[in-house]
PDB file of C-alpha atoms and ligand atoms in Angstrom:
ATOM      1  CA  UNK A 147      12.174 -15.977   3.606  1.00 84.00           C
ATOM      2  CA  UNK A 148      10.358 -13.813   0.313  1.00 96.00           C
ATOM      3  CA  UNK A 149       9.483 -10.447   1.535  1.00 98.00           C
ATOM      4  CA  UNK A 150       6.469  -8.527   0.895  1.00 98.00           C
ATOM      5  CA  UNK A 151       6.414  -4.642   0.403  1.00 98.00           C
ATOM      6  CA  UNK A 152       3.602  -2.334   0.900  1.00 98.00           C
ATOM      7  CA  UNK A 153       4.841   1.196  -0.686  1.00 99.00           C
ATOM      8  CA  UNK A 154       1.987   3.778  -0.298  1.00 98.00           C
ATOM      9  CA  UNK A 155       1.546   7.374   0.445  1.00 98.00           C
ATOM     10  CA  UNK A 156       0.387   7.562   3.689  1.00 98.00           C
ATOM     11  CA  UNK A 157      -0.391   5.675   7.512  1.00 97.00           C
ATOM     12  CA  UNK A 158      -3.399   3.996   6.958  1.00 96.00           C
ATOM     13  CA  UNK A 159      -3.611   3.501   3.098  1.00 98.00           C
ATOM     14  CA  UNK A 160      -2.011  -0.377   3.511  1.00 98.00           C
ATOM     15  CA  UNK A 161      -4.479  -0.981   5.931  1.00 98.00           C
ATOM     16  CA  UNK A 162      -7.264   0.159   3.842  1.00 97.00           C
ATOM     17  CA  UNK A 163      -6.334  -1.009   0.692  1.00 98.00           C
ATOM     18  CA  UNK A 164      -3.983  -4.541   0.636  1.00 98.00           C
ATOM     19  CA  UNK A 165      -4.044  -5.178   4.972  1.00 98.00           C
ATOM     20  CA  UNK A 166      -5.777  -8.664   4.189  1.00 98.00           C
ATOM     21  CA  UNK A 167      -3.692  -9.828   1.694  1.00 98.00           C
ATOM     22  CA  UNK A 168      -0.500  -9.176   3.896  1.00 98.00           C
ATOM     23  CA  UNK A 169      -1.605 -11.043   6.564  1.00 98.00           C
ATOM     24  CA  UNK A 170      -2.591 -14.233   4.449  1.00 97.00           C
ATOM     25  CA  UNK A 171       1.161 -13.765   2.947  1.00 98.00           C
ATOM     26  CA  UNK A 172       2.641 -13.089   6.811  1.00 97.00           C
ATOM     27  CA  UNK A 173       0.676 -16.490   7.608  1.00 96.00           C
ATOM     28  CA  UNK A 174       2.287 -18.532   4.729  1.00 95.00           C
ATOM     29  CA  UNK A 175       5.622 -17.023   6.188  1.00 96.00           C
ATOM     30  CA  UNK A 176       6.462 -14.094   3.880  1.00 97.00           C
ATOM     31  CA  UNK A 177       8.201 -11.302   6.090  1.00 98.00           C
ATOM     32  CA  UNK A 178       6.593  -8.351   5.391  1.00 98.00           C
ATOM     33  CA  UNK A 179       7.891  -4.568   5.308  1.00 98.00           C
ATOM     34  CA  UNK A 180       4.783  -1.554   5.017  1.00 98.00           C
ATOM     35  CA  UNK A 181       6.129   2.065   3.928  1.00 98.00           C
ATOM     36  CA  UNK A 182       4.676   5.478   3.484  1.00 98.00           C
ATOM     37  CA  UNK A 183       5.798   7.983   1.699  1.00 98.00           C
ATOM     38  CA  UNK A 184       4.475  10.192   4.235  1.00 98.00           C
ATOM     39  CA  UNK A 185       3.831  10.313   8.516  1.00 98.00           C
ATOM     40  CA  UNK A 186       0.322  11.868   7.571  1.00 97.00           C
ATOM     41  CA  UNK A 187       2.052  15.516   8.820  1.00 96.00           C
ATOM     42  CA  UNK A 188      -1.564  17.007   7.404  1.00 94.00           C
ATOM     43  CA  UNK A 189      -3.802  14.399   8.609  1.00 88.00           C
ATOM     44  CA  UNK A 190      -5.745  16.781  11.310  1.00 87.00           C
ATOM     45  CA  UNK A 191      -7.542  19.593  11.959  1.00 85.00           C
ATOM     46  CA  UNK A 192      -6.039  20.677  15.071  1.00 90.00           C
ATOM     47  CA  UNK A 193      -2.982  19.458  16.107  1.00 94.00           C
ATOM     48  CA  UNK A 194       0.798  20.311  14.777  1.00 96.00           C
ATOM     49  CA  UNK A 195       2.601  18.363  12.045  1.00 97.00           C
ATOM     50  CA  UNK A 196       4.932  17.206  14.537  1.00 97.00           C
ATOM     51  CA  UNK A 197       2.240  16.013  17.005  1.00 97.00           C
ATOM     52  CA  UNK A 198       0.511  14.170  14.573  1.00 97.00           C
ATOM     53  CA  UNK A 199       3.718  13.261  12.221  1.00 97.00           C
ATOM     54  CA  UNK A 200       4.740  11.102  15.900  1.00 98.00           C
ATOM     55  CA  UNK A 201       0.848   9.858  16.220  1.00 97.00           C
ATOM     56  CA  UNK A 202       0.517   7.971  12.966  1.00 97.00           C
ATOM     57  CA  UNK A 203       3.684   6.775  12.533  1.00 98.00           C
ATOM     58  CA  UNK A 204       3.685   4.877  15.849  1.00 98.00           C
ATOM     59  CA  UNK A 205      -0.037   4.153  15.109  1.00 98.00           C
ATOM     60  CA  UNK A 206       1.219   2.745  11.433  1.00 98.00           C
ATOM     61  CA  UNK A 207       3.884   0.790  13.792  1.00 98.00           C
ATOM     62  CA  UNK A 208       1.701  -0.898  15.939  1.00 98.00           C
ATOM     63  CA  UNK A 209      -0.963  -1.804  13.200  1.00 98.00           C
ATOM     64  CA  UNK A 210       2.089  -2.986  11.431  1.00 98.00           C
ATOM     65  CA  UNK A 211       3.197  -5.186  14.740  1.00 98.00           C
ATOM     66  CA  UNK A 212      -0.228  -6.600  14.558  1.00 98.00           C
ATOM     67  CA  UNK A 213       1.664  -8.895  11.642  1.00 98.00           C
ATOM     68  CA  UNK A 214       5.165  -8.818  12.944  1.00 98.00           C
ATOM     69  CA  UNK A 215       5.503  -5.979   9.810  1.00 98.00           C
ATOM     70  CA  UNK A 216       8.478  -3.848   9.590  1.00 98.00           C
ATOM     71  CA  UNK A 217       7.014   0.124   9.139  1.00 98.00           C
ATOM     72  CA  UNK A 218       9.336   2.416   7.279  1.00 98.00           C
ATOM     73  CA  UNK A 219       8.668   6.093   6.465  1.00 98.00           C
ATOM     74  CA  UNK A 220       9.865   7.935   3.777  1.00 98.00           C
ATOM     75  CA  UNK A 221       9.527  11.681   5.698  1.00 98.00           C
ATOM     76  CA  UNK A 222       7.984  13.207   2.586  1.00 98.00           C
ATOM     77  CA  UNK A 223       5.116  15.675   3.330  1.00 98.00           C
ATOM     78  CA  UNK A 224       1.448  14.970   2.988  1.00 98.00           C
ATOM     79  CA  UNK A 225       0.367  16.554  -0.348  1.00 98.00           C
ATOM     80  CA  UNK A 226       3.981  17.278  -1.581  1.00 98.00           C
ATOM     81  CA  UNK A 227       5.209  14.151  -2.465  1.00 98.00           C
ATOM     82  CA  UNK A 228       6.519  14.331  -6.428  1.00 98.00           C
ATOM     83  CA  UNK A 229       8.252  12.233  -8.379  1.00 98.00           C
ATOM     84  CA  UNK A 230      11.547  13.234  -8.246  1.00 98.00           C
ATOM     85  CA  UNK A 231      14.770  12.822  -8.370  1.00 98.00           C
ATOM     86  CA  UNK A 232      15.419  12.595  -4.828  1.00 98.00           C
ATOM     87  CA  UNK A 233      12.478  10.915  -3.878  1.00 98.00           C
ATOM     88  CA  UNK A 234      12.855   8.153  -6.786  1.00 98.00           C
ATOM     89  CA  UNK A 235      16.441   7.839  -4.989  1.00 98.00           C
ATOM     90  CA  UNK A 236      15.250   7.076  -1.507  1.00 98.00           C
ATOM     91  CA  UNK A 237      12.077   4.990  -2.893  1.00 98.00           C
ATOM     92  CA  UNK A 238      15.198   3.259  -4.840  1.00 98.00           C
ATOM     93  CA  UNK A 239      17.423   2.965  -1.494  1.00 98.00           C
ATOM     94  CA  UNK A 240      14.008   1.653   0.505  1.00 98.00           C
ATOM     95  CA  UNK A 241      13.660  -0.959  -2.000  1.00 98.00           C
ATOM     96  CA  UNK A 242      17.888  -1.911  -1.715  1.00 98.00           C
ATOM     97  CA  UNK A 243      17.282  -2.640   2.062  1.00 98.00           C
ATOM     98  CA  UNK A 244      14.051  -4.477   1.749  1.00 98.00           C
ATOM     99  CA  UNK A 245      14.884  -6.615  -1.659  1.00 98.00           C
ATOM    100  CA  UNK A 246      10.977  -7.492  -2.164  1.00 98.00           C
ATOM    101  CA  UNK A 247       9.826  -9.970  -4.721  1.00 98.00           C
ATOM    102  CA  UNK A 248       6.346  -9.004  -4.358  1.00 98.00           C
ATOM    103  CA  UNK A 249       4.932  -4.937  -3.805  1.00 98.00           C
ATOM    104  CA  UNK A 250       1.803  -3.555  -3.351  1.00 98.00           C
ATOM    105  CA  UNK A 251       1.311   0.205  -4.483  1.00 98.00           C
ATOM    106  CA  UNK A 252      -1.058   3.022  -5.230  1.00 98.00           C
ATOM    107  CA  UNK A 253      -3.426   2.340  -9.130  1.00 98.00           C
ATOM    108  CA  UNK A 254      -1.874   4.032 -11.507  1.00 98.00           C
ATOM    109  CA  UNK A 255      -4.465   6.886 -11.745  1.00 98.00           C
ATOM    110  CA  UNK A 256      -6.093   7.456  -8.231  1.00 98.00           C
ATOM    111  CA  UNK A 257      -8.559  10.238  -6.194  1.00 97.00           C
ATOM    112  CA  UNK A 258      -5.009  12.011  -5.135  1.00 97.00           C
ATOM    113  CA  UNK A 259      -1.860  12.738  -6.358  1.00 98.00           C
ATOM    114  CA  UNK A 260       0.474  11.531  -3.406  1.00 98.00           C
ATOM    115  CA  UNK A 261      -0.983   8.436  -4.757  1.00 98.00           C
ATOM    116  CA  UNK A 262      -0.183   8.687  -8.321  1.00 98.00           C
ATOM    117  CA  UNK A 263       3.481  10.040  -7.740  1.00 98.00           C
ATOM    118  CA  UNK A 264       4.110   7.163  -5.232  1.00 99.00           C
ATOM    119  CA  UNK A 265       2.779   4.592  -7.766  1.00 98.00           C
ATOM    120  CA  UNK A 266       5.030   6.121 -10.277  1.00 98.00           C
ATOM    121  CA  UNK A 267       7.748   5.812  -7.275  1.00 98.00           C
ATOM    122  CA  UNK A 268       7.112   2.320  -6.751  1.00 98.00           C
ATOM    123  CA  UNK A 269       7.083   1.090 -10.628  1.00 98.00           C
ATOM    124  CA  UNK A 270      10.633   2.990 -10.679  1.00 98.00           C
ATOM    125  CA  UNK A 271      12.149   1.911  -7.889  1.00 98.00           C
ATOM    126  CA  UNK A 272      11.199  -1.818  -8.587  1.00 98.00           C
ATOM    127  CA  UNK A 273      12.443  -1.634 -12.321  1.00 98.00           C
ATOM    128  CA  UNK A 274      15.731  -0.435 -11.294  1.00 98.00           C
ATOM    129  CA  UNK A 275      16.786  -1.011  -7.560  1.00 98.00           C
ATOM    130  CA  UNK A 276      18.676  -4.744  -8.701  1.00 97.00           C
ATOM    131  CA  UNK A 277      21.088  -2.542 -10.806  1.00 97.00           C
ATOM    132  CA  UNK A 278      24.582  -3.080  -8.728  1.00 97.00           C
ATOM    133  CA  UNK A 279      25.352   1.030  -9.367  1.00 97.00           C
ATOM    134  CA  UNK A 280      21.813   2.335  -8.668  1.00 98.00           C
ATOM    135  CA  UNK A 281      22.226   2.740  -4.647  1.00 98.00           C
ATOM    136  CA  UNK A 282      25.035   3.036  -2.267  1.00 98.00           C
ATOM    137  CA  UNK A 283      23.801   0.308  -0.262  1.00 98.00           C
ATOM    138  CA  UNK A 284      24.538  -3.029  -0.656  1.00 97.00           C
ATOM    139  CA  UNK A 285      22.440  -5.050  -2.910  1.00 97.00           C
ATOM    140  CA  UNK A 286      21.431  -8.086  -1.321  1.00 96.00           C
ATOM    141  CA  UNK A 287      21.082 -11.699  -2.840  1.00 95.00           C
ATOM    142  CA  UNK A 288      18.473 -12.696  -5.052  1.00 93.00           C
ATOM    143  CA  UNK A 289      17.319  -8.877  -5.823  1.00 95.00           C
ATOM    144  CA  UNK A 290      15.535  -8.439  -8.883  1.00 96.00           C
ATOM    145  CA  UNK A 291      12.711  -7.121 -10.755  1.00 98.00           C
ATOM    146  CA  UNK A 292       9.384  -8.064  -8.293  1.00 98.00           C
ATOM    147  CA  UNK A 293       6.017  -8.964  -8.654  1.00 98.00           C
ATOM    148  CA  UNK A 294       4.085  -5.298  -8.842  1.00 98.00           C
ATOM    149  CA  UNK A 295       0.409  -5.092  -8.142  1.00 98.00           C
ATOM    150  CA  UNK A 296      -2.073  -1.948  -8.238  1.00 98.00           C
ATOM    151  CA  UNK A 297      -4.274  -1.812  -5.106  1.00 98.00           C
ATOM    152  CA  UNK A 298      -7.600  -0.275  -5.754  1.00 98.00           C
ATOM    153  CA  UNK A 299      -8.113   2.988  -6.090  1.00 98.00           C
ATOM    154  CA  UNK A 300     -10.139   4.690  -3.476  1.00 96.00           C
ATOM    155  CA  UNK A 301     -13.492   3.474  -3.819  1.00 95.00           C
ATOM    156  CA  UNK A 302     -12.262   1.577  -6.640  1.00 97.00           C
ATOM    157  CA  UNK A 303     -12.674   4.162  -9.319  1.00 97.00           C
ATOM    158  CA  UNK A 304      -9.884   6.240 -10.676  1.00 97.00           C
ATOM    159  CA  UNK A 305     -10.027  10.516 -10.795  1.00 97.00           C
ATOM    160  CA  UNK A 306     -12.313  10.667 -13.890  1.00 97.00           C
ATOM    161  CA  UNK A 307     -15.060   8.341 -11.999  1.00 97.00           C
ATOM    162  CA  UNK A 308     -14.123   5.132 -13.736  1.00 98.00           C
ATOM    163  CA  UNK A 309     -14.348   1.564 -12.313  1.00 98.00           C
ATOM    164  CA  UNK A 310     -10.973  -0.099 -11.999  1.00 97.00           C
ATOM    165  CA  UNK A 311     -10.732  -3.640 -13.664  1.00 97.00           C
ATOM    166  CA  UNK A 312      -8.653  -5.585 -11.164  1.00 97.00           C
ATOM    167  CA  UNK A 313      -7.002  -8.690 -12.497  1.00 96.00           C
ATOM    168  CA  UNK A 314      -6.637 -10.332  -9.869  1.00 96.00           C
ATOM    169  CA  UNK A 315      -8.990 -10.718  -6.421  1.00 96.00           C
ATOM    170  CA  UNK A 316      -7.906 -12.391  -2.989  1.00 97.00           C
ATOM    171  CA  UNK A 317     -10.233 -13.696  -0.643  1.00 97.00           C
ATOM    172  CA  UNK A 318      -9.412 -12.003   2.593  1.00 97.00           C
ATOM    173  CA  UNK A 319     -12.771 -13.321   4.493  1.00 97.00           C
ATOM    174  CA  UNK A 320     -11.023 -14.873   7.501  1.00 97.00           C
ATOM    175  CA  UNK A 321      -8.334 -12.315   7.680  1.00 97.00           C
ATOM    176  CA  UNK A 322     -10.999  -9.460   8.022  1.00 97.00           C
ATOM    177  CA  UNK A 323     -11.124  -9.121  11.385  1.00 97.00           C
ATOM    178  CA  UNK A 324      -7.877  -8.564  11.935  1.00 98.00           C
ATOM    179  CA  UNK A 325      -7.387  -6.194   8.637  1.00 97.00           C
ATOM    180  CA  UNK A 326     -10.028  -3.852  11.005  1.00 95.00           C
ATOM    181  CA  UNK A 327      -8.008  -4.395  13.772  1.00 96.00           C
ATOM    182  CA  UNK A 328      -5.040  -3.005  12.307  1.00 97.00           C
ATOM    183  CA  UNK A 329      -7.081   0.106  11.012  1.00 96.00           C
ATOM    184  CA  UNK A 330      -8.380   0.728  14.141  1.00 91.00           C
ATOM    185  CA  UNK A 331      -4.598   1.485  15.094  1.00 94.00           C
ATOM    186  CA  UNK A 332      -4.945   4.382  12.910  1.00 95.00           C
ATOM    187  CA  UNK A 333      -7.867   6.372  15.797  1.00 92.00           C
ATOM    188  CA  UNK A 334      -6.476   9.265  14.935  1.00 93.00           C
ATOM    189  CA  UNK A 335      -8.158   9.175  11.366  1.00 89.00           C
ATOM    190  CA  UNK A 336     -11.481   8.509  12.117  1.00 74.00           C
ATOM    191  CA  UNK A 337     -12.026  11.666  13.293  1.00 73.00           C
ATOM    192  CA  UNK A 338     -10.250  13.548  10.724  1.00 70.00           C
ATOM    193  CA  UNK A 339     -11.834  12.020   7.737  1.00 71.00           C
ATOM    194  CA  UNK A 340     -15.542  12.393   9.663  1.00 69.00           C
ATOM    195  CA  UNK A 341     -14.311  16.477   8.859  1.00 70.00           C
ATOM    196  CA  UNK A 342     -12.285  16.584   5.746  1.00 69.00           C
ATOM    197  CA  UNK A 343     -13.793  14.074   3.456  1.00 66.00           C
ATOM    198  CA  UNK A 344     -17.258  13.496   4.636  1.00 64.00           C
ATOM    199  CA  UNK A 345     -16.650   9.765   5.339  1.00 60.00           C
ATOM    200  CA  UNK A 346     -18.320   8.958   8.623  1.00 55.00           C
ATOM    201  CA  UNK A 347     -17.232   5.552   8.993  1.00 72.00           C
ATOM    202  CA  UNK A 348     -13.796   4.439   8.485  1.00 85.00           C
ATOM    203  CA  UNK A 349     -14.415   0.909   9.300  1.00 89.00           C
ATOM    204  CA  UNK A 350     -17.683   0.921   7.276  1.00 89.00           C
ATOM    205  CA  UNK A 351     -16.200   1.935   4.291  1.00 92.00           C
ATOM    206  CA  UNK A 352     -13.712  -0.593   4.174  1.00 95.00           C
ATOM    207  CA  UNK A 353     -15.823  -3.055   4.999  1.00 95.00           C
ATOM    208  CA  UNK A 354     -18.141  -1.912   2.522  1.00 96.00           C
ATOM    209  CA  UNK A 355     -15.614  -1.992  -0.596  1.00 98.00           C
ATOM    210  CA  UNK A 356     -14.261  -5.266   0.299  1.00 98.00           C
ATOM    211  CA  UNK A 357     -17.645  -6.471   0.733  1.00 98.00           C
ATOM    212  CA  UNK A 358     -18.509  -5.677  -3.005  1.00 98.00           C
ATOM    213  CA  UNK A 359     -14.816  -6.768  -4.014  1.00 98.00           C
ATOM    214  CA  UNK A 360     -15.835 -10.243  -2.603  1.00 97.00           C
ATOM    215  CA  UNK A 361     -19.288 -10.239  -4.360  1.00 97.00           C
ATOM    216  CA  UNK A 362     -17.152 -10.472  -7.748  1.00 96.00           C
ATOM    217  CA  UNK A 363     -15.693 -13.873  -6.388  1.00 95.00           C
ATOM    218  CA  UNK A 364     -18.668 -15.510  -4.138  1.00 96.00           C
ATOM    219  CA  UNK A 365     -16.870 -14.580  -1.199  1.00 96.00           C
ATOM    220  CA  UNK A 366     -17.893 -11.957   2.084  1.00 97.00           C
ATOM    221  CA  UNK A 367     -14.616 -10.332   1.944  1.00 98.00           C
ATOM    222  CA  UNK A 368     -11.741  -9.434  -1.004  1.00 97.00           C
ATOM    223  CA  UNK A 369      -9.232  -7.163  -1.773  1.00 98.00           C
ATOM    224  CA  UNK A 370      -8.624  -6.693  -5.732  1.00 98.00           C
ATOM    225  CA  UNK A 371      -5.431  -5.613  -7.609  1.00 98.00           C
ATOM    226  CA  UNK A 372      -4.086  -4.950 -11.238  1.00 98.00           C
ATOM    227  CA  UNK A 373      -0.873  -6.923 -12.036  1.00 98.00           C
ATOM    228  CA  UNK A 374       1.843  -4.500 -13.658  1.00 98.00           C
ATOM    229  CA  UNK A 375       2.722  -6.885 -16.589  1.00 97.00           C
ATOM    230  CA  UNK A 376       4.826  -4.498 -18.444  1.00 96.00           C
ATOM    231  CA  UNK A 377       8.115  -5.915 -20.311  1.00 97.00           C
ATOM    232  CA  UNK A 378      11.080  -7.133 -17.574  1.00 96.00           C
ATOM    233  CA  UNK A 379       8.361  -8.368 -14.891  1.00 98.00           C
ATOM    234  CA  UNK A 380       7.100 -11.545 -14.118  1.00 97.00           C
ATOM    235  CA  UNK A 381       3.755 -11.756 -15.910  1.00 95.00           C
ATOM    236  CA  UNK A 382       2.540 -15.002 -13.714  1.00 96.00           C
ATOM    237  CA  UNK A 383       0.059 -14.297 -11.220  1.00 96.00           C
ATOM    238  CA  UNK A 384       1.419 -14.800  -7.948  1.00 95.00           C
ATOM    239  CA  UNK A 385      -0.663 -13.547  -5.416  1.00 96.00           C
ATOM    240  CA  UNK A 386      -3.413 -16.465  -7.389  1.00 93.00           C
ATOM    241  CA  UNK A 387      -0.556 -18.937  -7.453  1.00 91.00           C
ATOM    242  CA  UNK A 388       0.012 -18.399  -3.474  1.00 91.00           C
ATOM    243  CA  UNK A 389      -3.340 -17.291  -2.444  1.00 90.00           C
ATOM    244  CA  UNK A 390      -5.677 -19.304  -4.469  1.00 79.00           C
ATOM    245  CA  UNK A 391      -8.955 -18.486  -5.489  1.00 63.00           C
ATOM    246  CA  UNK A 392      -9.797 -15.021  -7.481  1.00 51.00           C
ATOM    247  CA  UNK A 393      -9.422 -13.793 -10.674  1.00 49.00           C
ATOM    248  CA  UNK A 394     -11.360 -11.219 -11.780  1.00 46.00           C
TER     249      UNK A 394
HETATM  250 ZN1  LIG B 609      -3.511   7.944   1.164  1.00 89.53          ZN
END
């Protein structure tokens, strides 16, 4: 069975930013793996890192469950994460166990650096983790260099302000419902980003930016992506090839 892989910073990010286009690949059978770089240690305003590290990851578990996901944490800490040699290591050793042909990460240039270092993380450990010497654990059959898309950034525009151009756009209308339902796992946020970012509706606002993704394809609902197309990876568009409709 292919396997998917969502590697982003932190609980909640998949479901915000690619949730719809893992389910439409979990319903055309793709297994399907989400990590974090983080548990979201610093996502509250009142209770301890170790309270909330255990409240998001088994929220990111059963949102995850939702599409018979497997959710893997990388135990870095919220804010901290860096591109390093360690953490390239374990991004590496994640990507050994899972073997994904397809991953989803963080743009390239995004509102917060946790999501830059893990999109540098991601590009690195999916160049690389085939290499028979790279890892101590056992590469699996059929590893190699996967298909590597760019989610949005948040609110689609990178730290300077400016609009990303996706290249390619899925229609996630009739998996929408359930792409809330899985963020709804995450009710722990809602009240943290109603204090620390202004955002009073964490539904809303995804259904907002998907909204406007979909205008750019005559549909209610998208999500949109840049395809890494750098030398070594596949430069055919497979989430269009699979998923039909939607480029940008
Ligand atoms: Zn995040």
């Amino acid at each position: 069975m292919p396997t998917a892989l969502s590697f982003l910073a932190h609980p909640d990010d998949a479901e915000i930013l690619c949730a719809g286009t893992l389910i439409r690949l979990a319903d055309t059978g793709w297994e399907i793996h989400i990590a974090t770089a983080t548990p979201g240690d610093c996502g509250t305003m009142t209770a301890t890192r170790w309270d909330i590290s255990s409240t998001r990851t088994n929220e990111a578990r059963a949102a995850a469950a939702l599409i018979n996901a497997t959710y893997h944490c990388l135990d870095e800490r919220d804010g901290l994460v860096v591109y390093d040699k360690p953490t390239v290591q374990k991004s590496i050793d994640l990507f050994r166990r899972v073997s994904p042909a397809l991953v989803f990460t963080h743009a390239q240039d995004d509102y917060m650096m946790d999501h830059v270092e893990v999109s540098k993380l991601a590009r690195a450990a999916s160049f690389v983790f085939g290499a028979p010497n790279i890892s101590a654990f056992p590469l699996l059959p059929g590893s190699k260099i996967p298909h590597l898309y760019y989610c949005d950034p948040i609110e689609g525009i990178d730290s300077l302000g400016h609009p990303a151009q996706p290249t390619t756009i899925v229609d996630v209308t009739a998996q929408h419902g359930k792409k809330l339902d899985m963020l709804a796992r995450h009710a722990s946020q809602r009240d943290w980003l109603r204090a620390h970012h202004g955002m009073d509706e964490y539904l809303e606002s995804v259904r907002r930016h998907d909204a406007a993704r979909g205008r750019l394809i005559n549909t209610p609902h998208a999500e949109a992506f840049v395809q890494h197309r750098g030398h070594a990876y596949p430069h055919d568009d497979v989430l269009l090839s699979l998923l039909g409709k939607g480029h940008a």
